[in-house]
Structure formats: C-alpha cells, structure tokens
Amino acid sequence: MESTITKIRTNIKKKEKIDEPPQYKVIMHNDDVTTMDFVVAILKMVFQKSHEEAVDLMLTIHNNGSAVVGIYSYDIAISKINKTHQLARANGFPLRCTYDKA
C-alpha cells in the first residue's frame, strides 16, 4: 500500500507551471506646466526612486518628452498612475502618465 507522503509528492511533481503576470511600462510625459521639483518628488514618493535616479529620469522626461519610470504588474501600474494623477491635480499640475505592455 502506497503511503500518503508518496502520493503527495507524486501530485506535487504533476503541478502545472504558473505563468508570471504580464508586465506594464509606466510612462511619464513632459508638459509645460509641471515643475521639475514636483516631478522629482513624485518619482521619489510614488515610484520609490532615489534622489539621483529621480533627477536623471526627470531630465530624460524633460529632454525627450517622456520616459519609462517603472515596469509593474497591471494593478500596481494603474495604482501608481492614479496616485500620480491625484497628487498632480491636487497641486494644480497636468502631469500625465500612461502605460503600455512591456
């Protein structure tokens, strides 16, 4: 008679592989109103960037018109975009983020 442990081990080996969730790029866009300091603050607060990373990203956004500020699962990407828009509107800025499949 087969032991319970052997049956469990057999069942574990037969598990199917679980795919990773799709990832999304969060893209921050430049505008003529939002201050550079506010963009740096958002990158630090919402996207957990260091001060140096935030300044580098802000300059890339300013010079190129946009930049990828992070890659996340769908729910986290949407949450970070919504938080960014909420903080920007509360401070009178039109800062805009979008997402695209990574």
Short mmCIF file of N, CA and C in Angstrom, two decimals:
data_model
loop_
_atom_site.label_atom_id
_atom_site.label_comp_id
_atom_site.label_asym_id
_atom_site.label_seq_id
_atom_site.Cartn_x
_atom_site.Cartn_y
_atom_site.Cartn_z
N MET A 1 0.84 -1.18 0.00
CA MET A 1 0.00 0.00 0.00
C MET A 1 0.89 1.25 0.00
N GLU A 2 0.55 2.18 -0.87
CA GLU A 2 1.33 3.40 -1.03
C GLU A 2 1.05 4.35 0.13
N SER A 3 2.10 4.96 0.63
CA SER A 3 1.91 5.88 1.76
C SER A 3 1.36 7.22 1.26
N THR A 4 0.78 7.96 2.18
CA THR A 4 0.21 9.28 1.86
C THR A 4 1.30 10.23 1.38
N ILE A 5 2.47 10.17 1.97
CA ILE A 5 3.57 11.06 1.59
C ILE A 5 3.97 10.81 0.15
N THR A 6 4.05 9.59 -0.29
CA THR A 6 4.39 9.28 -1.67
C THR A 6 3.34 9.83 -2.62
N LYS A 7 2.08 9.71 -2.28
CA LYS A 7 1.01 10.25 -3.12
C LYS A 7 1.11 11.77 -3.24
N ILE A 8 1.40 12.44 -2.13
CA ILE A 8 1.51 13.91 -2.16
C ILE A 8 2.69 14.32 -3.02
N ARG A 9 3.82 13.67 -2.87
CA ARG A 9 5.00 14.01 -3.68
C ARG A 9 4.71 13.80 -5.16
N THR A 10 4.01 12.75 -5.50
CA THR A 10 3.65 12.49 -6.89
C THR A 10 2.75 13.61 -7.41
N ASN A 11 1.79 14.04 -6.62
CA ASN A 11 0.89 15.11 -7.04
C ASN A 11 1.62 16.43 -7.21
N ILE A 12 2.57 16.71 -6.36
CA ILE A 12 3.32 17.96 -6.46
C ILE A 12 4.12 17.98 -7.75
N LYS A 13 4.72 16.88 -8.12
CA LYS A 13 5.50 16.81 -9.35
C LYS A 13 4.65 17.07 -10.59
N LYS A 14 3.37 16.79 -10.52
CA LYS A 14 2.49 16.92 -11.67
C LYS A 14 1.89 18.32 -11.81
N LYS A 15 2.22 19.24 -10.88
CA LYS A 15 1.66 20.59 -10.95
C LYS A 15 2.07 21.27 -12.25
N GLU A 16 1.17 22.06 -12.77
CA GLU A 16 1.48 22.81 -13.97
C GLU A 16 2.22 24.09 -13.60
N LYS A 17 3.02 24.56 -14.52
CA LYS A 17 3.76 25.80 -14.31
C LYS A 17 2.79 26.98 -14.38
N ILE A 18 2.93 27.89 -13.44
CA ILE A 18 2.09 29.09 -13.42
C ILE A 18 2.85 30.22 -14.10
N ASP A 19 2.22 30.83 -15.08
CA ASP A 19 2.86 31.93 -15.81
C ASP A 19 2.91 33.18 -14.94
N GLU A 20 3.95 33.96 -15.14
CA GLU A 20 4.07 35.25 -14.46
C GLU A 20 3.03 36.20 -15.06
N PRO A 21 2.51 37.13 -14.26
CA PRO A 21 1.53 38.08 -14.81
C PRO A 21 2.22 39.00 -15.82
N PRO A 22 1.48 39.49 -16.81
CA PRO A 22 2.08 40.41 -17.78
C PRO A 22 2.55 41.68 -17.08
N GLN A 23 3.59 42.26 -17.62
CA GLN A 23 4.18 43.47 -17.06
C GLN A 23 3.85 44.68 -17.94
N TYR A 24 3.75 45.83 -17.30
CA TYR A 24 3.40 47.07 -18.00
C TYR A 24 4.39 48.17 -17.66
N LYS A 25 4.80 48.91 -18.70
CA LYS A 25 5.67 50.06 -18.51
C LYS A 25 4.81 51.25 -18.11
N VAL A 26 5.22 51.98 -17.10
CA VAL A 26 4.58 53.25 -16.75
C VAL A 26 5.44 54.34 -17.38
N ILE A 27 4.80 55.17 -18.20
CA ILE A 27 5.49 56.22 -18.95
C ILE A 27 5.02 57.57 -18.43
N MET A 28 5.98 58.42 -18.03
CA MET A 28 5.65 59.76 -17.58
C MET A 28 5.95 60.72 -18.73
N HIS A 29 5.02 61.68 -18.94
CA HIS A 29 5.12 62.60 -20.07
C HIS A 29 5.45 64.02 -19.61
N ASN A 30 6.21 64.71 -20.41
CA ASN A 30 6.57 66.09 -20.14
C ASN A 30 5.40 67.01 -20.46
N ASP A 31 5.33 68.13 -19.76
CA ASP A 31 4.38 69.19 -20.09
C ASP A 31 5.04 70.52 -19.75
N ASP A 32 4.41 71.61 -20.14
CA ASP A 32 4.99 72.94 -19.94
C ASP A 32 4.63 73.58 -18.61
N VAL A 33 3.88 72.88 -17.76
CA VAL A 33 3.39 73.48 -16.52
C VAL A 33 3.99 72.83 -15.27
N THR A 34 4.05 71.52 -15.24
CA THR A 34 4.52 70.81 -14.05
C THR A 34 5.99 71.14 -13.79
N THR A 35 6.30 71.51 -12.55
CA THR A 35 7.68 71.88 -12.22
C THR A 35 8.57 70.65 -12.14
N MET A 36 9.85 70.88 -12.39
CA MET A 36 10.83 69.80 -12.30
C MET A 36 10.90 69.26 -10.88
N ASP A 37 10.82 70.14 -9.89
CA ASP A 37 10.86 69.71 -8.50
C ASP A 37 9.69 68.79 -8.16
N PHE A 38 8.50 69.10 -8.70
CA PHE A 38 7.34 68.25 -8.43
C PHE A 38 7.52 66.88 -9.07
N VAL A 39 8.05 66.84 -10.28
CA VAL A 39 8.29 65.55 -10.95
C VAL A 39 9.27 64.72 -10.12
N VAL A 40 10.34 65.33 -9.65
CA VAL A 40 11.31 64.62 -8.82
C VAL A 40 10.64 64.09 -7.55
N ALA A 41 9.81 64.91 -6.93
CA ALA A 41 9.11 64.49 -5.71
C ALA A 41 8.20 63.29 -5.98
N ILE A 42 7.46 63.32 -7.08
CA ILE A 42 6.58 62.20 -7.45
C ILE A 42 7.39 60.93 -7.70
N LEU A 43 8.49 61.07 -8.42
CA LEU A 43 9.33 59.90 -8.72
C LEU A 43 9.88 59.28 -7.43
N LYS A 44 10.20 60.10 -6.46
CA LYS A 44 10.70 59.59 -5.19
C LYS A 44 9.58 58.98 -4.35
N MET A 45 8.45 59.69 -4.26
CA MET A 45 7.37 59.27 -3.37
C MET A 45 6.55 58.11 -3.94
N VAL A 46 6.13 58.21 -5.18
CA VAL A 46 5.23 57.20 -5.76
C VAL A 46 6.01 56.03 -6.36
N PHE A 47 7.14 56.32 -6.99
CA PHE A 47 7.88 55.28 -7.71
C PHE A 47 9.13 54.80 -6.95
N GLN A 48 9.32 55.29 -5.71
CA GLN A 48 10.41 54.88 -4.84
C GLN A 48 11.80 54.98 -5.48
N LYS A 49 12.03 56.05 -6.22
CA LYS A 49 13.34 56.28 -6.83
C LYS A 49 14.22 57.04 -5.84
N SER A 50 15.53 56.81 -5.92
CA SER A 50 16.46 57.61 -5.13
C SER A 50 16.46 59.02 -5.70
N HIS A 51 17.04 59.95 -4.96
CA HIS A 51 17.08 61.33 -5.45
C HIS A 51 17.83 61.40 -6.79
N GLU A 52 18.94 60.70 -6.89
CA GLU A 52 19.74 60.72 -8.12
C GLU A 52 18.97 60.12 -9.30
N GLU A 53 18.31 58.98 -9.07
CA GLU A 53 17.50 58.36 -10.12
C GLU A 53 16.37 59.28 -10.55
N ALA A 54 15.73 59.92 -9.58
CA ALA A 54 14.60 60.80 -9.87
C ALA A 54 15.04 61.99 -10.71
N VAL A 55 16.17 62.58 -10.37
CA VAL A 55 16.68 63.73 -11.14
C VAL A 55 17.04 63.28 -12.56
N ASP A 56 17.72 62.14 -12.70
CA ASP A 56 18.07 61.63 -14.03
C ASP A 56 16.82 61.36 -14.88
N LEU A 57 15.81 60.73 -14.28
CA LEU A 57 14.57 60.46 -15.01
C LEU A 57 13.85 61.75 -15.38
N MET A 58 13.80 62.70 -14.46
CA MET A 58 13.15 63.99 -14.74
C MET A 58 13.81 64.67 -15.93
N LEU A 59 15.14 64.66 -15.98
CA LEU A 59 15.85 65.29 -17.10
C LEU A 59 15.58 64.55 -18.41
N THR A 60 15.50 63.23 -18.35
CA THR A 60 15.16 62.45 -19.55
C THR A 60 13.76 62.80 -20.04
N ILE A 61 12.81 62.89 -19.11
CA ILE A 61 11.44 63.26 -19.47
C ILE A 61 11.43 64.66 -20.08
N HIS A 62 12.14 65.58 -19.45
CA HIS A 62 12.18 66.97 -19.92
C HIS A 62 12.80 67.06 -21.32
N ASN A 63 13.88 66.35 -21.54
CA ASN A 63 14.61 66.45 -22.81
C ASN A 63 14.00 65.61 -23.93
N ASN A 64 13.40 64.47 -23.60
CA ASN A 64 12.89 63.56 -24.63
C ASN A 64 11.37 63.55 -24.76
N GLY A 65 10.68 64.21 -23.84
CA GLY A 65 9.23 64.25 -23.91
C GLY A 65 8.53 63.20 -23.08
N SER A 66 9.23 62.11 -22.77
CA SER A 66 8.67 61.06 -21.92
C SER A 66 9.78 60.08 -21.55
N ALA A 67 9.48 59.25 -20.55
CA ALA A 67 10.42 58.19 -20.15
C ALA A 67 9.66 57.12 -19.39
N VAL A 68 10.16 55.90 -19.48
CA VAL A 68 9.62 54.80 -18.68
C VAL A 68 10.15 54.99 -17.26
N VAL A 69 9.23 55.08 -16.29
CA VAL A 69 9.63 55.30 -14.91
C VAL A 69 9.53 54.03 -14.06
N GLY A 70 9.01 52.96 -14.64
CA GLY A 70 8.93 51.70 -13.92
C GLY A 70 8.17 50.66 -14.72
N ILE A 71 8.37 49.40 -14.37
CA ILE A 71 7.67 48.28 -15.00
C ILE A 71 7.04 47.46 -13.88
N TYR A 72 5.71 47.28 -13.98
CA TYR A 72 4.94 46.67 -12.90
C TYR A 72 3.86 45.76 -13.47
N SER A 73 3.26 44.97 -12.59
CA SER A 73 2.05 44.24 -12.97
C SER A 73 0.95 45.27 -13.23
N TYR A 74 -0.12 44.86 -13.89
CA TYR A 74 -1.18 45.79 -14.29
C TYR A 74 -1.74 46.57 -13.10
N ASP A 75 -2.12 45.88 -12.04
CA ASP A 75 -2.75 46.54 -10.90
C ASP A 75 -1.83 47.57 -10.25
N ILE A 76 -0.56 47.23 -10.11
CA ILE A 76 0.37 48.18 -9.50
C ILE A 76 0.63 49.35 -10.42
N ALA A 77 0.75 49.10 -11.72
CA ALA A 77 0.95 50.20 -12.68
C ALA A 77 -0.21 51.18 -12.63
N ILE A 78 -1.43 50.67 -12.65
CA ILE A 78 -2.62 51.54 -12.60
C ILE A 78 -2.68 52.30 -11.28
N SER A 79 -2.35 51.64 -10.19
CA SER A 79 -2.35 52.29 -8.88
C SER A 79 -1.35 53.45 -8.84
N LYS A 80 -0.16 53.24 -9.37
CA LYS A 80 0.86 54.30 -9.37
C LYS A 80 0.46 55.44 -10.30
N ILE A 81 -0.13 55.13 -11.43
CA ILE A 81 -0.61 56.18 -12.34
C ILE A 81 -1.71 56.99 -11.67
N ASN A 82 -2.67 56.32 -11.06
CA ASN A 82 -3.77 57.04 -10.39
C ASN A 82 -3.26 57.91 -9.26
N LYS A 83 -2.31 57.41 -8.47
CA LYS A 83 -1.74 58.19 -7.36
C LYS A 83 -1.01 59.42 -7.91
N THR A 84 -0.27 59.24 -8.99
CA THR A 84 0.44 60.36 -9.62
C THR A 84 -0.54 61.42 -10.09
N HIS A 85 -1.59 61.00 -10.79
CA HIS A 85 -2.59 61.95 -11.30
C HIS A 85 -3.30 62.66 -10.16
N GLN A 86 -3.63 61.92 -9.12
CA GLN A 86 -4.32 62.50 -7.96
C GLN A 86 -3.45 63.58 -7.30
N LEU A 87 -2.18 63.28 -7.06
CA LEU A 87 -1.28 64.25 -6.44
C LEU A 87 -1.03 65.45 -7.34
N ALA A 88 -0.89 65.20 -8.64
CA ALA A 88 -0.66 66.29 -9.58
C ALA A 88 -1.86 67.24 -9.61
N ARG A 89 -3.06 66.69 -9.71
CA ARG A 89 -4.26 67.54 -9.77
C ARG A 89 -4.44 68.33 -8.47
N ALA A 90 -4.16 67.68 -7.34
CA ALA A 90 -4.29 68.35 -6.04
C ALA A 90 -3.31 69.52 -5.92
N ASN A 91 -2.23 69.47 -6.69
CA ASN A 91 -1.23 70.54 -6.65
C ASN A 91 -1.30 71.45 -7.87
N GLY A 92 -2.34 71.28 -8.69
CA GLY A 92 -2.56 72.17 -9.83
C GLY A 92 -1.70 71.89 -11.04
N PHE A 93 -1.21 70.66 -11.18
CA PHE A 93 -0.35 70.31 -12.31
C PHE A 93 -1.05 69.31 -13.24
N PRO A 94 -0.78 69.42 -14.55
CA PRO A 94 -1.38 68.49 -15.52
C PRO A 94 -0.51 67.26 -15.80
N LEU A 95 0.41 66.93 -14.91
CA LEU A 95 1.32 65.80 -15.12
C LEU A 95 0.52 64.56 -15.53
N ARG A 96 1.06 63.85 -16.53
CA ARG A 96 0.33 62.72 -17.10
C ARG A 96 1.24 61.50 -17.22
N CYS A 97 0.71 60.37 -16.83
CA CYS A 97 1.38 59.08 -17.02
C CYS A 97 0.46 58.17 -17.82
N THR A 98 1.06 57.31 -18.61
CA THR A 98 0.31 56.30 -19.35
C THR A 98 1.00 54.95 -19.11
N TYR A 99 0.40 53.88 -19.64
CA TYR A 99 1.03 52.57 -19.53
C TYR A 99 0.99 51.88 -20.88
N ASP A 100 1.90 50.94 -21.05
CA ASP A 100 1.97 50.15 -22.27
C ASP A 100 2.55 48.80 -21.89
N LYS A 101 2.16 47.77 -22.60
CA LYS A 101 2.66 46.43 -22.30
C LYS A 101 4.19 46.40 -22.46
N ALA A 102 4.85 45.79 -21.51
CA ALA A 102 6.32 45.73 -21.54
C ALA A 102 6.80 44.69 -22.54
#
